[in-house]
PDB file of C-alpha atoms in Angstrom:
ATOM      1  CA  MET A   1      10.763  -8.647 -24.931  1.00 93.00           C
ATOM      2  CA  LYS A   2       9.154  -6.118 -22.608  1.00 97.00           C
ATOM      3  CA  ILE A   3      10.677  -2.986 -21.144  1.00 98.00           C
ATOM      4  CA  ILE A   4       9.804  -2.576 -17.482  1.00 98.00           C
ATOM      5  CA  LEU A   5      10.172   0.476 -15.276  1.00 98.00           C
ATOM      6  CA  ALA A   6      10.767  -0.805 -11.741  1.00 98.00           C
ATOM      7  CA  SER A   7       9.394   2.339 -10.125  1.00 96.00           C
ATOM      8  CA  ALA A   8       6.061   3.713  -8.944  1.00 94.00           C
ATOM      9  CA  SER A   9       7.369   7.288  -9.260  1.00 94.00           C
ATOM     10  CA  PRO A  10       5.019   9.464 -11.307  1.00 95.00           C
ATOM     11  CA  ARG A  11       7.949  11.785 -12.030  1.00 95.00           C
ATOM     12  CA  ARG A  12       9.955   8.988 -13.649  1.00 97.00           C
ATOM     13  CA  ARG A  13       6.942   8.005 -15.734  1.00 97.00           C
ATOM     14  CA  GLU A  14       6.463  11.626 -16.850  1.00 96.00           C
ATOM     15  CA  LEU A  15      10.087  11.810 -17.957  1.00 97.00           C
ATOM     16  CA  LEU A  16       9.875   8.526 -19.866  1.00 97.00           C
ATOM     17  CA  ASP A  17       6.524   9.429 -21.404  1.00 97.00           C
ATOM     18  CA  VAL A  18       8.088  12.248 -23.433  1.00 95.00           C
ATOM     19  CA  THR A  19      10.206   9.637 -25.242  1.00 95.00           C
ATOM     20  CA  ARG A  20       8.950   7.012 -27.674  1.00 90.00           C
ATOM     21  CA  LEU A  21       9.698   4.186 -25.249  1.00 96.00           C
ATOM     22  CA  LYS A  22       6.881   1.685 -24.741  1.00 97.00           C
ATOM     23  CA  TYR A  23       7.116   0.259 -21.250  1.00 98.00           C
ATOM     24  CA  GLU A  24       5.130  -1.143 -18.397  1.00 98.00           C
ATOM     25  CA  VAL A  25       5.432  -0.346 -14.714  1.00 98.00           C
ATOM     26  CA  ILE A  26       6.232  -3.041 -12.152  1.00 98.00           C
ATOM     27  CA  PRO A  27       7.471  -1.276  -9.024  1.00 97.00           C
ATOM     28  CA  ALA A  28      10.050  -2.840  -6.766  1.00 96.00           C
ATOM     29  CA  VAL A  29       8.464  -3.389  -3.362  1.00 94.00           C
ATOM     30  CA  GLY A  30      11.466  -4.414  -1.259  1.00 90.00           C
ATOM     31  CA  GLU A  31      12.602  -2.214   1.605  1.00 86.00           C
ATOM     32  CA  GLU A  32      15.419   0.220   0.809  1.00 86.00           C
ATOM     33  CA  LYS A  33      18.429  -0.812   2.863  1.00 89.00           C
ATOM     34  CA  PRO A  34      20.567   1.930   4.467  1.00 89.00           C
ATOM     35  CA  TYR A  35      24.054   0.488   3.634  1.00 94.00           C
ATOM     36  CA  PRO A  36      25.761   2.938   6.059  1.00 93.00           C
ATOM     37  CA  GLU A  37      29.241   1.988   4.826  1.00 95.00           C
ATOM     38  CA  LEU A  38      28.597   3.372   1.328  1.00 96.00           C
ATOM     39  CA  LEU A  39      29.203   6.880   0.040  1.00 96.00           C
ATOM     40  CA  PRO A  40      26.069   8.646  -1.270  1.00 97.00           C
ATOM     41  CA  SER A  41      26.877   7.895  -4.932  1.00 97.00           C
ATOM     42  CA  GLN A  42      27.534   4.242  -4.088  1.00 98.00           C
ATOM     43  CA  LEU A  43      24.302   4.059  -2.098  1.00 97.00           C
ATOM     44  CA  ALA A  44      22.221   5.345  -5.016  1.00 97.00           C
ATOM     45  CA  ALA A  45      23.890   2.807  -7.307  1.00 98.00           C
ATOM     46  CA  ARG A  46      23.394  -0.089  -4.894  1.00 98.00           C
ATOM     47  CA  ARG A  47      19.739   0.696  -4.268  1.00 97.00           C
ATOM     48  CA  SER A  48      19.006   0.969  -7.989  1.00 97.00           C
ATOM     49  CA  ARG A  49      20.691  -2.393  -8.565  1.00 98.00           C
ATOM     50  CA  ASP A  50      18.710  -3.964  -5.702  1.00 98.00           C
ATOM     51  CA  LYS A  51      15.451  -2.711  -7.248  1.00 98.00           C
ATOM     52  CA  ALA A  52      16.435  -3.951 -10.703  1.00 98.00           C
ATOM     53  CA  ALA A  53      17.432  -7.370  -9.351  1.00 97.00           C
ATOM     54  CA  GLU A  54      14.119  -7.729  -7.520  1.00 97.00           C
ATOM     55  CA  VAL A  55      11.992  -6.943 -10.567  1.00 98.00           C
ATOM     56  CA  ALA A  56      14.257  -8.715 -13.079  1.00 98.00           C
ATOM     57  CA  ALA A  57      14.126 -12.029 -11.211  1.00 96.00           C
ATOM     58  CA  GLY A  58      12.523 -14.491 -13.620  1.00 90.00           C
ATOM     59  CA  ARG A  59      12.394 -11.906 -16.427  1.00 95.00           C
ATOM     60  CA  GLU A  60      15.753 -12.469 -18.137  1.00 88.00           C
ATOM     61  CA  GLY A  61      14.250 -11.809 -21.584  1.00 95.00           C
ATOM     62  CA  ASP A  62      12.951  -8.401 -20.560  1.00 98.00           C
ATOM     63  CA  ILE A  63      14.764  -5.111 -19.976  1.00 98.00           C
ATOM     64  CA  VAL A  64      14.288  -3.706 -16.484  1.00 98.00           C
ATOM     65  CA  ILE A  65      15.040  -0.073 -15.655  1.00 98.00           C
ATOM     66  CA  ALA A  66      15.435   0.878 -12.001  1.00 98.00           C
ATOM     67  CA  ALA A  67      16.540   4.112 -10.372  1.00 98.00           C
ATOM     68  CA  ASP A  68      17.195   5.532  -6.939  1.00 96.00           C
ATOM     69  CA  THR A  69      17.572   9.254  -6.302  1.00 96.00           C
ATOM     70  CA  LEU A  70      18.980  10.820  -3.180  1.00 96.00           C
ATOM     71  CA  VAL A  71      20.181  14.210  -2.016  1.00 98.00           C
ATOM     72  CA  SER A  72      23.484  14.673  -0.218  1.00 98.00           C
ATOM     73  CA  LEU A  73      25.128  17.547   1.619  1.00 98.00           C
ATOM     74  CA  ASP A  74      28.515  17.064   3.264  1.00 95.00           C
ATOM     75  CA  SER A  75      28.125  13.270   2.821  1.00 90.00           C
ATOM     76  CA  VAL A  76      24.828  13.297   4.744  1.00 95.00           C
ATOM     77  CA  VAL A  77      22.081  11.558   2.789  1.00 96.00           C
ATOM     78  CA  TYR A  78      18.623  13.109   2.679  1.00 96.00           C
ATOM     79  CA  GLY A  79      15.827  10.820   1.631  1.00 90.00           C
ATOM     80  CA  LYS A  80      12.113  11.473   1.802  1.00 93.00           C
ATOM     81  CA  PRO A  81      11.029  13.321   4.947  1.00 97.00           C
ATOM     82  CA  LYS A  82       9.211  11.358   7.656  1.00 97.00           C
ATOM     83  CA  ASP A  83       6.839  14.219   8.460  1.00 98.00           C
ATOM     84  CA  ALA A  84       6.457  18.016   8.224  1.00 98.00           C
ATOM     85  CA  ASP A  85       9.029  18.659  10.976  1.00 98.00           C
ATOM     86  CA  ASP A  86      11.567  16.471   9.173  1.00 98.00           C
ATOM     87  CA  ALA A  87      10.850  18.311   5.899  1.00 98.00           C
ATOM     88  CA  ARG A  88      11.501  21.639   7.662  1.00 98.00           C
ATOM     89  CA  ARG A  89      14.782  20.337   9.126  1.00 98.00           C
ATOM     90  CA  ILE A  90      15.986  19.066   5.732  1.00 98.00           C
ATOM     91  CA  LEU A  91      15.057  22.264   3.881  1.00 98.00           C
ATOM     92  CA  LEU A  92      16.746  24.437   6.518  1.00 98.00           C
ATOM     93  CA  GLU A  93      19.927  22.380   6.168  1.00 98.00           C
ATOM     94  CA  LEU A  94      19.897  22.670   2.354  1.00 98.00           C
ATOM     95  CA  ALA A  95      18.912  26.364   2.216  1.00 98.00           C
ATOM     96  CA  GLY A  96      21.688  28.744   1.253  1.00 98.00           C
ATOM     97  CA  ARG A  97      23.997  25.898   0.269  1.00 98.00           C
ATOM     98  CA  THR A  98      24.967  23.718  -2.644  1.00 98.00           C
ATOM     99  CA  HIS A  99      24.018  20.057  -2.453  1.00 98.00           C
ATOM    100  CA  ARG A 100      24.373  17.081  -4.749  1.00 98.00           C
ATOM    101  CA  VAL A 101      21.642  14.945  -6.248  1.00 98.00           C
ATOM    102  CA  TYR A 102      22.642  11.405  -7.165  1.00 98.00           C
ATOM    103  CA  THR A 103      20.579   9.000  -9.185  1.00 98.00           C
ATOM    104  CA  GLY A 104      21.742   5.450  -9.480  1.00 98.00           C
ATOM    105  CA  ILE A 105      20.299   3.885 -12.604  1.00 98.00           C
ATOM    106  CA  THR A 106      20.414   0.206 -13.477  1.00 98.00           C
ATOM    107  CA  VAL A 107      19.417  -1.472 -16.721  1.00 98.00           C
ATOM    108  CA  ALA A 108      19.067  -5.236 -16.313  1.00 98.00           C
ATOM    109  CA  HIS A 109      18.786  -7.675 -19.211  1.00 97.00           C
ATOM    110  CA  GLY A 110      19.597 -11.343 -19.629  1.00 96.00           C
ATOM    111  CA  GLY A 111      21.126 -11.601 -16.164  1.00 96.00           C
ATOM    112  CA  ASP A 112      23.471  -8.658 -16.799  1.00 97.00           C
ATOM    113  CA  PHE A 113      23.295  -5.410 -14.857  1.00 98.00           C
ATOM    114  CA  ASP A 114      24.585  -2.066 -16.107  1.00 98.00           C
ATOM    115  CA  THR A 115      24.620   0.344 -13.155  1.00 98.00           C
ATOM    116  CA  GLN A 116      25.686   3.961 -13.457  1.00 98.00           C
ATOM    117  CA  VAL A 117      25.350   7.118 -11.368  1.00 98.00           C
ATOM    118  CA  GLU A 118      24.470  10.636 -12.442  1.00 98.00           C
ATOM    119  CA  GLN A 119      25.451  13.574 -10.206  1.00 98.00           C
ATOM    120  CA  THR A 120      24.002  17.076 -10.369  1.00 98.00           C
ATOM    121  CA  ASN A 121      24.944  20.028  -8.180  1.00 98.00           C
ATOM    122  CA  VAL A 122      22.028  22.198  -7.033  1.00 98.00           C
ATOM    123  CA  TRP A 123      22.132  25.631  -5.393  1.00 98.00           C
ATOM    124  CA  MET A 124      19.233  26.483  -3.092  1.00 98.00           C
ATOM    125  CA  ARG A 125      18.820  30.037  -1.830  1.00 98.00           C
ATOM    126  CA  GLU A 126      17.991  31.006   1.747  1.00 98.00           C
ATOM    127  CA  LEU A 127      14.334  30.482   2.634  1.00 98.00           C
ATOM    128  CA  THR A 128      12.083  32.652   4.773  1.00 98.00           C
ATOM    129  CA  GLU A 129       9.913  31.189   7.519  1.00 97.00           C
ATOM    130  CA  ARG A 130       6.822  32.080   5.493  1.00 98.00           C
ATOM    131  CA  GLU A 131       8.187  30.262   2.427  1.00 98.00           C
ATOM    132  CA  LEU A 132       8.999  27.209   4.522  1.00 97.00           C
ATOM    133  CA  ASP A 133       5.552  27.203   6.126  1.00 98.00           C
ATOM    134  CA  GLU A 134       3.739  27.613   2.803  1.00 98.00           C
ATOM    135  CA  TYR A 135       5.878  25.045   0.996  1.00 98.00           C
ATOM    136  CA  ILE A 136       5.486  22.419   3.697  1.00 98.00           C
ATOM    137  CA  ALA A 137       1.729  23.117   3.917  1.00 98.00           C
ATOM    138  CA  SER A 138       1.492  22.434   0.163  1.00 98.00           C
ATOM    139  CA  GLY A 139       2.401  18.794   0.832  1.00 97.00           C
ATOM    140  CA  GLU A 140       4.880  18.772  -2.039  1.00 97.00           C
ATOM    141  CA  PRO A 141       7.980  17.931   0.045  1.00 98.00           C
ATOM    142  CA  MET A 142       6.525  14.806   1.588  1.00 96.00           C
ATOM    143  CA  ASP A 143       7.457  12.152  -0.969  1.00 91.00           C
ATOM    144  CA  LYS A 144      10.568  13.767  -2.424  1.00 95.00           C
ATOM    145  CA  ALA A 145      14.219  13.053  -1.739  1.00 94.00           C
ATOM    146  CA  GLY A 146      15.630  16.146  -0.057  1.00 97.00           C
ATOM    147  CA  ALA A 147      12.076  17.348   0.704  1.00 98.00           C
ATOM    148  CA  TYR A 148      11.670  19.339  -2.505  1.00 98.00           C
ATOM    149  CA  ALA A 149      10.514  19.018  -6.102  1.00 97.00           C
ATOM    150  CA  ILE A 150      12.611  21.101  -8.489  1.00 98.00           C
ATOM    151  CA  GLN A 151       9.876  20.799 -11.139  1.00 97.00           C
ATOM    152  CA  GLY A 152       7.221  22.085  -8.730  1.00 97.00           C
ATOM    153  CA  LEU A 153       6.835  24.929  -6.263  1.00 97.00           C
ATOM    154  CA  ALA A 154      10.417  24.524  -5.074  1.00 98.00           C
ATOM    155  CA  SER A 155      11.619  25.781  -8.449  1.00 98.00           C
ATOM    156  CA  VAL A 156      11.482  29.273  -6.930  1.00 98.00           C
ATOM    157  CA  PHE A 157      14.130  28.225  -4.371  1.00 98.00           C
ATOM    158  CA  ILE A 158      16.699  26.936  -6.869  1.00 98.00           C
ATOM    159  CA  THR A 159      19.203  29.474  -8.175  1.00 98.00           C
ATOM    160  CA  ARG A 160      21.482  27.209 -10.190  1.00 98.00           C
ATOM    161  CA  VAL A 161      21.781  23.653 -11.490  1.00 98.00           C
ATOM    162  CA  ASP A 162      25.078  22.247 -12.711  1.00 98.00           C
ATOM    163  CA  GLY A 163      24.407  18.981 -14.515  1.00 98.00           C
ATOM    164  CA  ASP A 164      21.389  17.041 -15.694  1.00 98.00           C
ATOM    165  CA  TYR A 165      18.120  18.713 -14.635  1.00 98.00           C
ATOM    166  CA  CYS A 166      16.186  15.483 -15.295  1.00 98.00           C
ATOM    167  CA  ASN A 167      18.465  13.776 -12.782  1.00 98.00           C
ATOM    168  CA  VAL A 168      17.158  16.125 -10.074  1.00 98.00           C
ATOM    169  CA  VAL A 169      13.589  15.263 -11.063  1.00 97.00           C
ATOM    170  CA  GLY A 170      14.457  11.574 -10.638  1.00 96.00           C
ATOM    171  CA  LEU A 171      15.653  10.002 -13.895  1.00 98.00           C
ATOM    172  CA  PRO A 172      18.687  11.024 -15.975  1.00 98.00           C
ATOM    173  CA  VAL A 173      17.043  10.374 -19.332  1.00 98.00           C
ATOM    174  CA  SER A 174      20.115  11.201 -21.417  1.00 98.00           C
ATOM    175  CA  ARG A 175      22.251   8.673 -19.544  1.00 98.00           C
ATOM    176  CA  LEU A 176      19.429   6.120 -19.748  1.00 98.00           C
ATOM    177  CA  SER A 177      19.225   6.587 -23.519  1.00 98.00           C
ATOM    178  CA  ILE A 178      22.932   5.761 -23.852  1.00 98.00           C
ATOM    179  CA  MET A 179      22.534   2.697 -21.639  1.00 98.00           C
ATOM    180  CA  LEU A 180      19.531   1.438 -23.625  1.00 98.00           C
ATOM    181  CA  LYS A 181      21.289   2.007 -26.978  1.00 97.00           C
ATOM    182  CA  LYS A 182      23.749  -0.703 -25.970  1.00 97.00           C
ATOM    183  CA  LEU A 183      20.762  -3.083 -26.033  1.00 97.00           C
ATOM    184  CA  GLY A 184      19.438  -1.755 -29.355  1.00 97.00           C
ATOM    185  CA  VAL A 185      16.663   0.340 -27.779  1.00 97.00           C
ATOM    186  CA  GLU A 186      16.254   3.931 -28.975  1.00 95.00           C
ATOM    187  CA  LEU A 187      14.352   6.587 -27.032  1.00 93.00           C
ATOM    188  CA  ILE A 188      13.906   8.853 -30.045  1.00 90.00           C
TER     189      ILE A 188
END
């Protein structure tokens, strides 16, 4: 039995690498569907299940871990920015407000799917034009849900986190450990 991470995210790998879990990476390659009828938490769950199903197909003996992280403010979903202007728009909308980060996480094994959602509330302070310019010029926002990386330069913008910090990075490791325990897999 292999354990497979269905994600190309270096942040998810970094979070898993601090555990004792031995795994291999086989990223899901399917297009993320928008599912406009779903609430943000439901969307994160559905996308994680879609990724798990794609990678788990034909691998019933293996354990597949998939995740999808998104940022939401007032039920608006913020994914990865399309370009620098989109990153600026997203950051300006989040600045000075509290938003939610949802990660849907699915563990697939033997044709069964356990899908759960972690929610974390994040407070971002107001940002100056200079801070926005410098942060966007750094390139960091470009492949991040909500256009920021809490573990990177954007850490200076975050005034409070209520919930699982690892969830904001992209993988709620504590919740994952509980899910994997059900299958006899320990992270520590």
